[in-house]
Coordinates of C-alpha atoms in Angstrom, one line a residue:
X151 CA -5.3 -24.3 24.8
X152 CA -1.8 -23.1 24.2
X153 CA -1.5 -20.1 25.9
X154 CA 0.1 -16.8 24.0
X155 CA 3.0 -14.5 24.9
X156 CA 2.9 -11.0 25.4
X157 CA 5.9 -8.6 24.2
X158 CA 6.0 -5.0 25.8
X159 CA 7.6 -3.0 23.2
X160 CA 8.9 0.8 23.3
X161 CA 7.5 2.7 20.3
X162 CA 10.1 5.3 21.2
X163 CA 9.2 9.0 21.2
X164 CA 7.7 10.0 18.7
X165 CA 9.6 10.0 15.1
X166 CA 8.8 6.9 13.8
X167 CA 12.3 6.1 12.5
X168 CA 13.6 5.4 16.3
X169 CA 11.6 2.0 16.7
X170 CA 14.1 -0.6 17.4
X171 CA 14.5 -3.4 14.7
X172 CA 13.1 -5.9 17.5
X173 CA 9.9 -3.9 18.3
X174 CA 9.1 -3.4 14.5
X175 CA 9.5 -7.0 14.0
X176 CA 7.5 -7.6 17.2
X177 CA 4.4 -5.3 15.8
X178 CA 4.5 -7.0 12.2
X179 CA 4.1 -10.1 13.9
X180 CA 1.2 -9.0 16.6
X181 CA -2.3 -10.8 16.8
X182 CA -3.1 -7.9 18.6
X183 CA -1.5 -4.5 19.8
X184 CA -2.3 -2.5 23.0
X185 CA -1.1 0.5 21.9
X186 CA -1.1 4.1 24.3
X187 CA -2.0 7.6 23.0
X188 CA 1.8 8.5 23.5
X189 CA 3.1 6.9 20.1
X190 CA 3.1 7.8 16.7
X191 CA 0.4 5.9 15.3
X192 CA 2.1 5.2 12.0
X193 CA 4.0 2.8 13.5
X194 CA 1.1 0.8 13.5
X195 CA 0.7 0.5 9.9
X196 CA 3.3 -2.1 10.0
X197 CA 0.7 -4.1 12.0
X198 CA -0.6 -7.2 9.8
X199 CA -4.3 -6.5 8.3
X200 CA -6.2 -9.1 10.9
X201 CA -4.2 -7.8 13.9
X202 CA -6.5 -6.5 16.2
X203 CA -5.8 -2.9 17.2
X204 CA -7.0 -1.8 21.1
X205 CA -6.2 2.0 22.0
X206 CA -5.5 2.6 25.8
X207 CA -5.1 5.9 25.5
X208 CA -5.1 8.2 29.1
X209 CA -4.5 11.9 29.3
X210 CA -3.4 13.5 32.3
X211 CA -7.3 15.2 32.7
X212 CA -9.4 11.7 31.8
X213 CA -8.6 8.6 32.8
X214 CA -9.9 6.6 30.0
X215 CA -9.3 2.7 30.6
X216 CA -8.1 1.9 33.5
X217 CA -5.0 0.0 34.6
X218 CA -6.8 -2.8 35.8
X219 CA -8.9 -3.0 32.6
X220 CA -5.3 -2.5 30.5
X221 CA -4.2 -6.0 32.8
X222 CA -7.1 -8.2 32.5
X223 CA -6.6 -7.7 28.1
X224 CA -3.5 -8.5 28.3
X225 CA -4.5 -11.8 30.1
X226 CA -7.2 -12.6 28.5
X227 CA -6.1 -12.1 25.0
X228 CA -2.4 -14.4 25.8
X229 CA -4.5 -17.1 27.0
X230 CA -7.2 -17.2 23.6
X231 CA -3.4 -18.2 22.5
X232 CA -3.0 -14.9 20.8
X233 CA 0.6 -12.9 20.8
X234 CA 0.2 -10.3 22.0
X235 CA 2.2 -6.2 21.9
X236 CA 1.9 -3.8 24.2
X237 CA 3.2 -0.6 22.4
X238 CA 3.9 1.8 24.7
X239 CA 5.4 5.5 24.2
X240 CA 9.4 6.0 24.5
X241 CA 10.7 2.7 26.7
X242 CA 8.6 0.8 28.8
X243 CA 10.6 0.7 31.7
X244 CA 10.9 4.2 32.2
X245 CA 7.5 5.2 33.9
X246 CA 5.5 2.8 31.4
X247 CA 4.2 0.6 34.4
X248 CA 5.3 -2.2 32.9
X249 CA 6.3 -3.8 36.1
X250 CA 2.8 -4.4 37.0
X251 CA 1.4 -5.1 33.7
X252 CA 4.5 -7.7 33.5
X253 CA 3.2 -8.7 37.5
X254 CA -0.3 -9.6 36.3
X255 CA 0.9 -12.0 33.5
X256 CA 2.6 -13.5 35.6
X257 CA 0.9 -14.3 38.3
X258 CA -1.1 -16.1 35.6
X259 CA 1.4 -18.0 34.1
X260 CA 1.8 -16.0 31.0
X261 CA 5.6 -16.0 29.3
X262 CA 6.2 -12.1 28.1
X263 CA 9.2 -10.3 26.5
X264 CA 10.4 -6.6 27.0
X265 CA 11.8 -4.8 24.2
X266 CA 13.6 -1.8 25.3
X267 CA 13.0 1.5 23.4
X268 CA 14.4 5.0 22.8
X269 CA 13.6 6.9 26.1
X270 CA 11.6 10.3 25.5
X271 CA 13.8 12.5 27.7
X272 CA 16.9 11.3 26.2
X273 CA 15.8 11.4 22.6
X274 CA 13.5 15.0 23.0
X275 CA 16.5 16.6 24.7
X276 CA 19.0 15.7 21.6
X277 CA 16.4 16.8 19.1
X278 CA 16.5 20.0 21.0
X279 CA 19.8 20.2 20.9
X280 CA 20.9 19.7 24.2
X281 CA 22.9 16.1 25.0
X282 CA 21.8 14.6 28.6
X283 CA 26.1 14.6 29.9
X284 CA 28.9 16.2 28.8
X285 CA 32.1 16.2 30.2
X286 CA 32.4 19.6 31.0
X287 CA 28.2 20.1 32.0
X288 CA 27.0 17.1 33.0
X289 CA 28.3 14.0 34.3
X290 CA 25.4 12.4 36.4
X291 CA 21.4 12.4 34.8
X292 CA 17.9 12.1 36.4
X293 CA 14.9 11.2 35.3
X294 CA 11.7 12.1 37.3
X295 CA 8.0 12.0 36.6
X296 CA 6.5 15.6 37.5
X297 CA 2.6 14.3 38.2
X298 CA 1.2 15.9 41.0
X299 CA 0.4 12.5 43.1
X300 CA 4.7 11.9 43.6
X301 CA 6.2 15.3 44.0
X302 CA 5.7 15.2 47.6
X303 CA 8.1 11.8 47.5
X304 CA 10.5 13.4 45.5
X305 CA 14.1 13.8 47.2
X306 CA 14.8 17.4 45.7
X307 CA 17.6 17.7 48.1
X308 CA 18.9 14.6 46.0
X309 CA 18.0 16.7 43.1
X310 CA 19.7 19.4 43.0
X311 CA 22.9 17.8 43.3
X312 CA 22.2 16.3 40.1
X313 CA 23.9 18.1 37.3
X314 CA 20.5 17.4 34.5
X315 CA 17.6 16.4 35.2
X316 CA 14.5 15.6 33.0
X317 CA 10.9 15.8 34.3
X318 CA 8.7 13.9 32.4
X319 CA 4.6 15.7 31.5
X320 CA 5.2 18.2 34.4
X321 CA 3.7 21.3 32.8
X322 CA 0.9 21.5 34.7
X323 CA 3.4 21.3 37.9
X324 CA 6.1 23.7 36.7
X325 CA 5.8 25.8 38.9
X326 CA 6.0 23.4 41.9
X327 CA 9.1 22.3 40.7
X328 CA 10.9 25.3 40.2
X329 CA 9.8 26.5 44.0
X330 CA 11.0 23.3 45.0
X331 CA 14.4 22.9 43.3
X332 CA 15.3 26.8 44.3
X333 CA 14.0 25.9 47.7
X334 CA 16.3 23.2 48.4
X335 CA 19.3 25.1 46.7
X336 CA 19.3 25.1 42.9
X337 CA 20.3 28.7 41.8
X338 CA 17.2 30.7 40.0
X339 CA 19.3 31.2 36.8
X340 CA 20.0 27.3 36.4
X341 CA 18.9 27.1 32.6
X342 CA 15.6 25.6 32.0
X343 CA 14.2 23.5 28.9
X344 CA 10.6 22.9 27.8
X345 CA 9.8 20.5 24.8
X346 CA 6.7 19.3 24.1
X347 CA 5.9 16.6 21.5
X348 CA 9.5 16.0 21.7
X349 CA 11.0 14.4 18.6
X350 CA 8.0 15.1 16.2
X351 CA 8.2 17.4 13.4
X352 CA 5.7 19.4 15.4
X353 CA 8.3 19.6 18.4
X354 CA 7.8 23.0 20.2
X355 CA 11.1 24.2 22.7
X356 CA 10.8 26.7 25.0
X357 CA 14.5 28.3 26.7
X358 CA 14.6 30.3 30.4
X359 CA 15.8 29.4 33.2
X360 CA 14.5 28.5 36.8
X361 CA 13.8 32.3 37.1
X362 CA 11.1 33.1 34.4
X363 CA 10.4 29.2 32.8
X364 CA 7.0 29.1 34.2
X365 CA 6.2 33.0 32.7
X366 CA 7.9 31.8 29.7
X367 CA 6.2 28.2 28.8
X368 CA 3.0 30.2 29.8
X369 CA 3.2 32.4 27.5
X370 CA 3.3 30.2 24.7
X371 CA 0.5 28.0 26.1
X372 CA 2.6 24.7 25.6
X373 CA 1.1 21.3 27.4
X374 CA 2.1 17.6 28.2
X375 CA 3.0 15.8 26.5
X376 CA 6.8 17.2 26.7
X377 CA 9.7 17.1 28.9
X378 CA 11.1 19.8 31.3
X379 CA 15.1 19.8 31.1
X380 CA 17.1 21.3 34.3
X381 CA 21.1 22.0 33.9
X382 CA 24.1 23.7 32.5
X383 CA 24.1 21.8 30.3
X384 CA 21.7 23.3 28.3
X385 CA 23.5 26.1 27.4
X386 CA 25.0 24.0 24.8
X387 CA 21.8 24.0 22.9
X388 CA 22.4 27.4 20.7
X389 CA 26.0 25.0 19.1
X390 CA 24.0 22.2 18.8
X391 CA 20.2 22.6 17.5
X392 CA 20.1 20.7 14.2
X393 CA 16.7 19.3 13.9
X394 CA 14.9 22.3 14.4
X395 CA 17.0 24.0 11.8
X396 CA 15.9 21.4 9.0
X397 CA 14.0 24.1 6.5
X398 CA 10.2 22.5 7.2
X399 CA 10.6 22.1 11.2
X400 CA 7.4 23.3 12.6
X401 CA 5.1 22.8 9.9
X402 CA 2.4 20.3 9.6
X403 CA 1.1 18.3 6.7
X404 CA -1.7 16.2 5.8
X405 CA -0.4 14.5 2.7
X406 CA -3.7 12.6 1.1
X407 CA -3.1 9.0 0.0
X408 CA -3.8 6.9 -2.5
X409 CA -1.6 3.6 -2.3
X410 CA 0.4 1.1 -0.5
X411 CA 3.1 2.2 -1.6
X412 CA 5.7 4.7 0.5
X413 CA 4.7 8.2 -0.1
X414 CA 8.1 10.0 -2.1
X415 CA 6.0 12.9 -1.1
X416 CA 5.6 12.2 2.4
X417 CA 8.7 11.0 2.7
X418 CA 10.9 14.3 1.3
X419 CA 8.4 16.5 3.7
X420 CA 9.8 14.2 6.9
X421 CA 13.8 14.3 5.8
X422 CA 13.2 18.1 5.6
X423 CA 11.4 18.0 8.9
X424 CA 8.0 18.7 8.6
X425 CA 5.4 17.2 10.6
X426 CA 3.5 14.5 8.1
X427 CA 0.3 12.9 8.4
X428 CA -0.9 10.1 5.8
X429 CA -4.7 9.3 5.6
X430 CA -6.2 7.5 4.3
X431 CA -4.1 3.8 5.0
X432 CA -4.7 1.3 2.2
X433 CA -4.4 -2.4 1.6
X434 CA -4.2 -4.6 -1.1
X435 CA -5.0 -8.4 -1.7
X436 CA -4.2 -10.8 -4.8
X437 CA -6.5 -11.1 -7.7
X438 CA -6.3 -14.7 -9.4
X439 CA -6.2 -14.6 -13.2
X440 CA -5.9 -17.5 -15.0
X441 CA -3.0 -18.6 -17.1
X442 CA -5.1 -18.5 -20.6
X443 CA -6.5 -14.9 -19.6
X444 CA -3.2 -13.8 -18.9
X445 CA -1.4 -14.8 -22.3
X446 CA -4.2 -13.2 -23.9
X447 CA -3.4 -10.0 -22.2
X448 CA 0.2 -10.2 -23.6
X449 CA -1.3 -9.6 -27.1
X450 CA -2.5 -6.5 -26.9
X451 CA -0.7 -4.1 -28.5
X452 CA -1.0 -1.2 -25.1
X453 CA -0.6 -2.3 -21.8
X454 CA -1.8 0.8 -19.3
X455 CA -1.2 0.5 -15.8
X456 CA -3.1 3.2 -13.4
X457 CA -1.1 2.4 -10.2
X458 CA 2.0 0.6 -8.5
X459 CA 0.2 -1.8 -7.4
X460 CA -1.6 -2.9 -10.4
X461 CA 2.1 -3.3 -11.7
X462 CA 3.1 -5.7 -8.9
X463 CA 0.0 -7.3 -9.2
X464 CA -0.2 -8.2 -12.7
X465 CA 3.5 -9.2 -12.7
X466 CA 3.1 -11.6 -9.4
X467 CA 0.6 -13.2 -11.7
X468 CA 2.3 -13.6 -14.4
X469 CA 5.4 -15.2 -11.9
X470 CA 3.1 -17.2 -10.2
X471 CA 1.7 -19.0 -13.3
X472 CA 5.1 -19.3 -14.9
X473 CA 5.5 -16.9 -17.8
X474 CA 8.4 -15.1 -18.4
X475 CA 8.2 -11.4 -18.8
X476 CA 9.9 -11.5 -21.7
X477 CA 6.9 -12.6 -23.7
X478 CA 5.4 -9.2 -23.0
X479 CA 5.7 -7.9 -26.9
X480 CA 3.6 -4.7 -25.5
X481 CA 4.2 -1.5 -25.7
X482 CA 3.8 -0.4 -21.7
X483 CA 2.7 2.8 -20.7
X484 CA 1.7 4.3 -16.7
X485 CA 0.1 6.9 -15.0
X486 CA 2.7 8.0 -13.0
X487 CA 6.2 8.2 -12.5
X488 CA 6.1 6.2 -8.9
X489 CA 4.3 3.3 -11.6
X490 CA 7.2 3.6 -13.8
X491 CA 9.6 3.3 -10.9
X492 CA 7.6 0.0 -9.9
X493 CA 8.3 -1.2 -13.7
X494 CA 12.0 -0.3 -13.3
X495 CA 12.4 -2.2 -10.7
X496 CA 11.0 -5.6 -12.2
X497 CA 13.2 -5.1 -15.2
X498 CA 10.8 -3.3 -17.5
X499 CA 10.1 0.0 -18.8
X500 CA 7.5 2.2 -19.7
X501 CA 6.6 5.7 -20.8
X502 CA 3.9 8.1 -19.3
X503 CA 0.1 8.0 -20.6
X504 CA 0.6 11.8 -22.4
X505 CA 2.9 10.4 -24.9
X506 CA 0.6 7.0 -25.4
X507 CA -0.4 6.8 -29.3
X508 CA -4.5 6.3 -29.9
X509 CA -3.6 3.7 -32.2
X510 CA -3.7 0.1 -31.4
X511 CA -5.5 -2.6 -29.5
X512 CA -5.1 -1.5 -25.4
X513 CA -5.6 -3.0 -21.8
X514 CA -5.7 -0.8 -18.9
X515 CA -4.7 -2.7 -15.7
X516 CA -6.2 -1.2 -12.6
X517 CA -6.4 -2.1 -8.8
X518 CA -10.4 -1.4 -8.9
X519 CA -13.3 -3.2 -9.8
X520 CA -14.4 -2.6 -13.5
X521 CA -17.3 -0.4 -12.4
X522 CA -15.3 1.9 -10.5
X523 CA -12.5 2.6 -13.5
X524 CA -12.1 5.8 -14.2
X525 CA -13.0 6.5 -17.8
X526 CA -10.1 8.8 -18.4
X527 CA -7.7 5.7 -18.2
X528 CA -9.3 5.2 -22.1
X529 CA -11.6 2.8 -24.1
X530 CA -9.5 -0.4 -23.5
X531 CA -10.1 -3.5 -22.1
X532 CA -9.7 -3.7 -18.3
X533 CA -8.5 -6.0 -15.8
X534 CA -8.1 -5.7 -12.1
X535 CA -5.1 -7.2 -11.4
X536 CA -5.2 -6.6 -7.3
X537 CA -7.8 -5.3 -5.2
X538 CA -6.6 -2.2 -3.0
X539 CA -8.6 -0.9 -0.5
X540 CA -8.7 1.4 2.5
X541 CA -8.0 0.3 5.9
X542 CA -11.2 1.2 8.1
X543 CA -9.1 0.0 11.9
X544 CA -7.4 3.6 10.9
X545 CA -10.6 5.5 10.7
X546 CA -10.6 5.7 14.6
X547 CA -7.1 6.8 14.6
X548 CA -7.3 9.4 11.9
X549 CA -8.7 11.8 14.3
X550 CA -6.4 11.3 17.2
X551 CA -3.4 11.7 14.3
X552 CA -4.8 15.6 13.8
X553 CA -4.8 16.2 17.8
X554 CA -2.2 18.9 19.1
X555 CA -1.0 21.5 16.3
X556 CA -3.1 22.5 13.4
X557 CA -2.5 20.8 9.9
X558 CA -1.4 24.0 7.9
X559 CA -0.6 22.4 4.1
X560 CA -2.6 19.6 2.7
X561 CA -1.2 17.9 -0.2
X562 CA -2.8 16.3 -3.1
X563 CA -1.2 14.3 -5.8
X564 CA -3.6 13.0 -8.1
X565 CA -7.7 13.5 -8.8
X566 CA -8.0 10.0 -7.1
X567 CA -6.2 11.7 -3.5
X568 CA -9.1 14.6 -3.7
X569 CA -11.7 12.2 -3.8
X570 CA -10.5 9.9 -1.2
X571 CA -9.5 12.2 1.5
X572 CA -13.3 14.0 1.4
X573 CA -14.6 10.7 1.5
X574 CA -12.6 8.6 4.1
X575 CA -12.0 11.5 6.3
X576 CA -16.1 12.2 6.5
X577 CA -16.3 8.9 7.4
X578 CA -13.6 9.6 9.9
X579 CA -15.9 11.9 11.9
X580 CA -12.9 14.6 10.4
X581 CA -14.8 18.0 9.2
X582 CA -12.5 18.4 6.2
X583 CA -14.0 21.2 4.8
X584 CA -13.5 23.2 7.3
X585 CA -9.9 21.6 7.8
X586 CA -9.3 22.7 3.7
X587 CA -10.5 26.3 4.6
X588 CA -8.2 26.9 7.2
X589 CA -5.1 25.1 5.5
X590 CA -3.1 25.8 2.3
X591 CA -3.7 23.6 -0.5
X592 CA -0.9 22.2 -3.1
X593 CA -1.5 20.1 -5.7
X594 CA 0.9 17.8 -8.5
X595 CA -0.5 18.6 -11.7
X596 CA -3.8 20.8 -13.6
X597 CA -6.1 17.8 -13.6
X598 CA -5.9 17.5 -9.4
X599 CA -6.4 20.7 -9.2
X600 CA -9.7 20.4 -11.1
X601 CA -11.0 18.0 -9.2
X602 CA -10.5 19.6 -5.9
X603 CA -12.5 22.5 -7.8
X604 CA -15.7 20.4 -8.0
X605 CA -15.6 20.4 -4.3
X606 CA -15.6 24.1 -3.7
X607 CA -11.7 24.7 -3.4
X608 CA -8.5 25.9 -5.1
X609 CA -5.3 25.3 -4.9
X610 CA -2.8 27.7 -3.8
X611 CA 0.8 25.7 -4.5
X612 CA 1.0 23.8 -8.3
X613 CA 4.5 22.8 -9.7
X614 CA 5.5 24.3 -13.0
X615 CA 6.4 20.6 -14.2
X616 CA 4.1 18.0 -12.1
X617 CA 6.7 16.3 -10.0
X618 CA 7.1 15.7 -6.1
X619 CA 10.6 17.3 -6.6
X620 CA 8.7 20.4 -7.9
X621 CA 6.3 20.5 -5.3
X622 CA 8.8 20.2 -2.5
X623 CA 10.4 23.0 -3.7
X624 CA 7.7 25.5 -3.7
X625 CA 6.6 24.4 -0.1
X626 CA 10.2 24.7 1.4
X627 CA 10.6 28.5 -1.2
X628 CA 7.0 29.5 0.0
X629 CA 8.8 31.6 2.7
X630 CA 11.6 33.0 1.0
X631 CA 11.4 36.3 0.1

């Protein structure tokens, strides 16, 4: 048997836009993916639908799989043939172990590949605003781990000659290290940095120096992960801060899902910021219509489609058997303006349901079976032109998405969202009422915010004009006096 080939790939540090073009490439081509608690799991979305999906998750308190455990999969799975990722947290190389993972392949023969990523201590130090040299500051870096098992081999004397140095998940050891770095000569009032989930929209910073950063980081009760920052150079951060001035830094959201598609909701929340999560993940696979079913369908005088994918969908058909969209004499009409877009941008247009006339023969194309249409999409015909579905690998994941800083907004944008997100995130082991009661709720348009009604809730944010845009707005004025 051909034996497989196993690519260690740095997920970066957290933001999901700093995975390198190679590693994203690397994980849409993965059989399978080792991936460690330390990543943002949306990055795995990009993962094919049959790629198998391990977590090796460890926290400093529970050591979960172990190392050896971690080696033999890699092994094993490279020699059923399979290729192999193993997605690891900022850059492998920097105290990812991947010199013994790498050893254990091979010693067994096994070809690998390391893809370099963006390093947490760099990147989580620039998102706080403080670069890691500077001409004036800092012109020599270090990067240590702060676990308790290797502070008794660190050189501090070393250390403190360093102008910046990063500790990596020291928290629980901050104290140690400040005794030890003003031990061996570091002055107390040497400017300290604290960043936990550095790079998130949930980044937390906390400013002292050597003095009072322990009393400080206490008092706000941050943990690992984050990144303790030692230097001058810090004192740059007050010029520099960008990221946490973006106008939804700090807050998290828990947008609810109900496509393939990219989220223009999710989307504007991240450039502004905020801290997004996206549940539940959907799929989608082809339909086959025939070629005489589908010039019937071009006679109708409506054509209704209930999602972007149902757009793609039927139009791939059409493409597939040969017809040119230019036969479509129909009058189009969608659901949605992200459905409109989708039309757009095959050439077409289309106008929104409200201003659809009763009059005339109609066929609604949905992405559902015909017992599951939703009898609000009218008395038509119906075809299901592709079959979307949720992804149940991210069920497991969905929980370990909501760890660390409570969700405080959850977003709805359609009837469809409110019934998925009770549904999918019950099966998720994810008590969502009690996550609704303790969050605030905004909602697109009147009929969503019926729906989530029938479940016991109101909303407490709903746009004027149902529109993302709209919506955006009155989650980034909601503070504004």
């Amino acid at each position: 048997m051909t034996k497989g080939k196993v690519y260690f790939v740095g997920a970066g540090p957290g933001d999901d836009g700093l995975i390198t073009v190679k590693g994203q490439k690397a994980i849409e081509k993965a059989d399978v993916i080792l991936y460690d608690r330390l990543l943002n799991p949306k990055l795995l979305e990009a993962a094919a639908f049959d790629c198998e999906l391990i977590y090796c998750g460890k926290t400093p308190y529970a050591t979960g799989i172990s190392q050896g455990e971690i080696n033999e999969l890699l092994v094993s799975k490279a020699l059923e043939g399979q290729r192999v990722v193993r997605l690891k947290g900022g850059d492998p190389a920097v105290f990812g172990r991947v010199g013994e993972e790498a050893e254990s392949l091979k010693d067994e023969g096994i070809p690998f590949e390391v893809i370099p990523g963006v390093t947490s201590s760099i990147a989580a130090s620039m998102y706080a605003g403080v670069p890691v040299t500077h001409r004036d500051y800092g012109r020599s870096f270090a990067m240590v781990t702060g676990h308790d098992q290797t502070k008794k081999d660190i050189d501090w004397n070393g250390l403190v000659s360093i102008d910046t140095v990063a500790f990596y998940m020291g928290v629980a050891n901050l104290p140690s290290i400040r005794e030890n770095l003003i031990n061996h000569g570091k002055p107390g009032n040497t400017p300290a940095l604290v960043i936990q989930w550095g790079t998130y929209g949930r980044q937390e910073s906390v400013e002292g120096t050597l003095d009072d950063i322990v009393e400080r980081v206490s008092g706000r009760s941050l943990g690992n992960p984050a990144i303790t920052l030692v230097g001058d150079i810090i004192s740059l951060r007050g010029k520099l801060q960008w990221f946490e001035r973006k106008p939804l830094y700090g807050q998290r959201f828990l947008v609810a899902r109900t496509g393939t598609a990219k989220s223009a909701l999710a989307e504007a929340l991240y450039e502004l910021g905020g801290d997004v999560i996206e549940f539940p993940k959907w799929n989608a696979a082809k339909v086959k219509i025939e070629e005489s079913q589908l010039l019937a369908f071009l006679s109708y005088d409506r054509i209704l489609f209930t999602s972007p994918e149902s757009v793609h969908g039927f139009l791939d058909s059409l493409t597939e058997q040969a017809i040119d969209f230019r036969r479509i004499s129909s009058k189009l009409y969608v659901l949605s303006r992200k459905s409109k877009k989708a039309l757009q941008q095959r050439g077409l247009t289309a106008e929104l349901k409200s201003g659809m006339p009763e009059a005339g023969t109609l066929l609604v194309v949905g992405d559902r079976n015909r017992d599951l249409r939703d009898p609000a999409h009218g008395d038509g015909d119906y075809i299901q032109s592709i079959a979307k579905f949720v992804d149940e690998r991210f069920l497991e994941i969905f929980p370990r998405m909501l760890d660390g800083k409570a969700v405080g907004t959850v977003l709805f944008s359609n009837r469809h969202s409110v019934d998925m997100l009770m549904q999918y995130g019950n099966k998720a082991d994810v008590d969502v009422e009690a996550l609704l009661k303790q969050a605030s709720i905004g909602v697109i348009g009147e009929s969503t915010g019926n729906r989530l009604q029938d479940y016991g809730f109101t909303s407490d944010m709903m746009p004027k004009e149902p529109s993302v845009e709209q919506l955006v707005d009155l989650i980034v004025n909601r503070n504004v006096c």
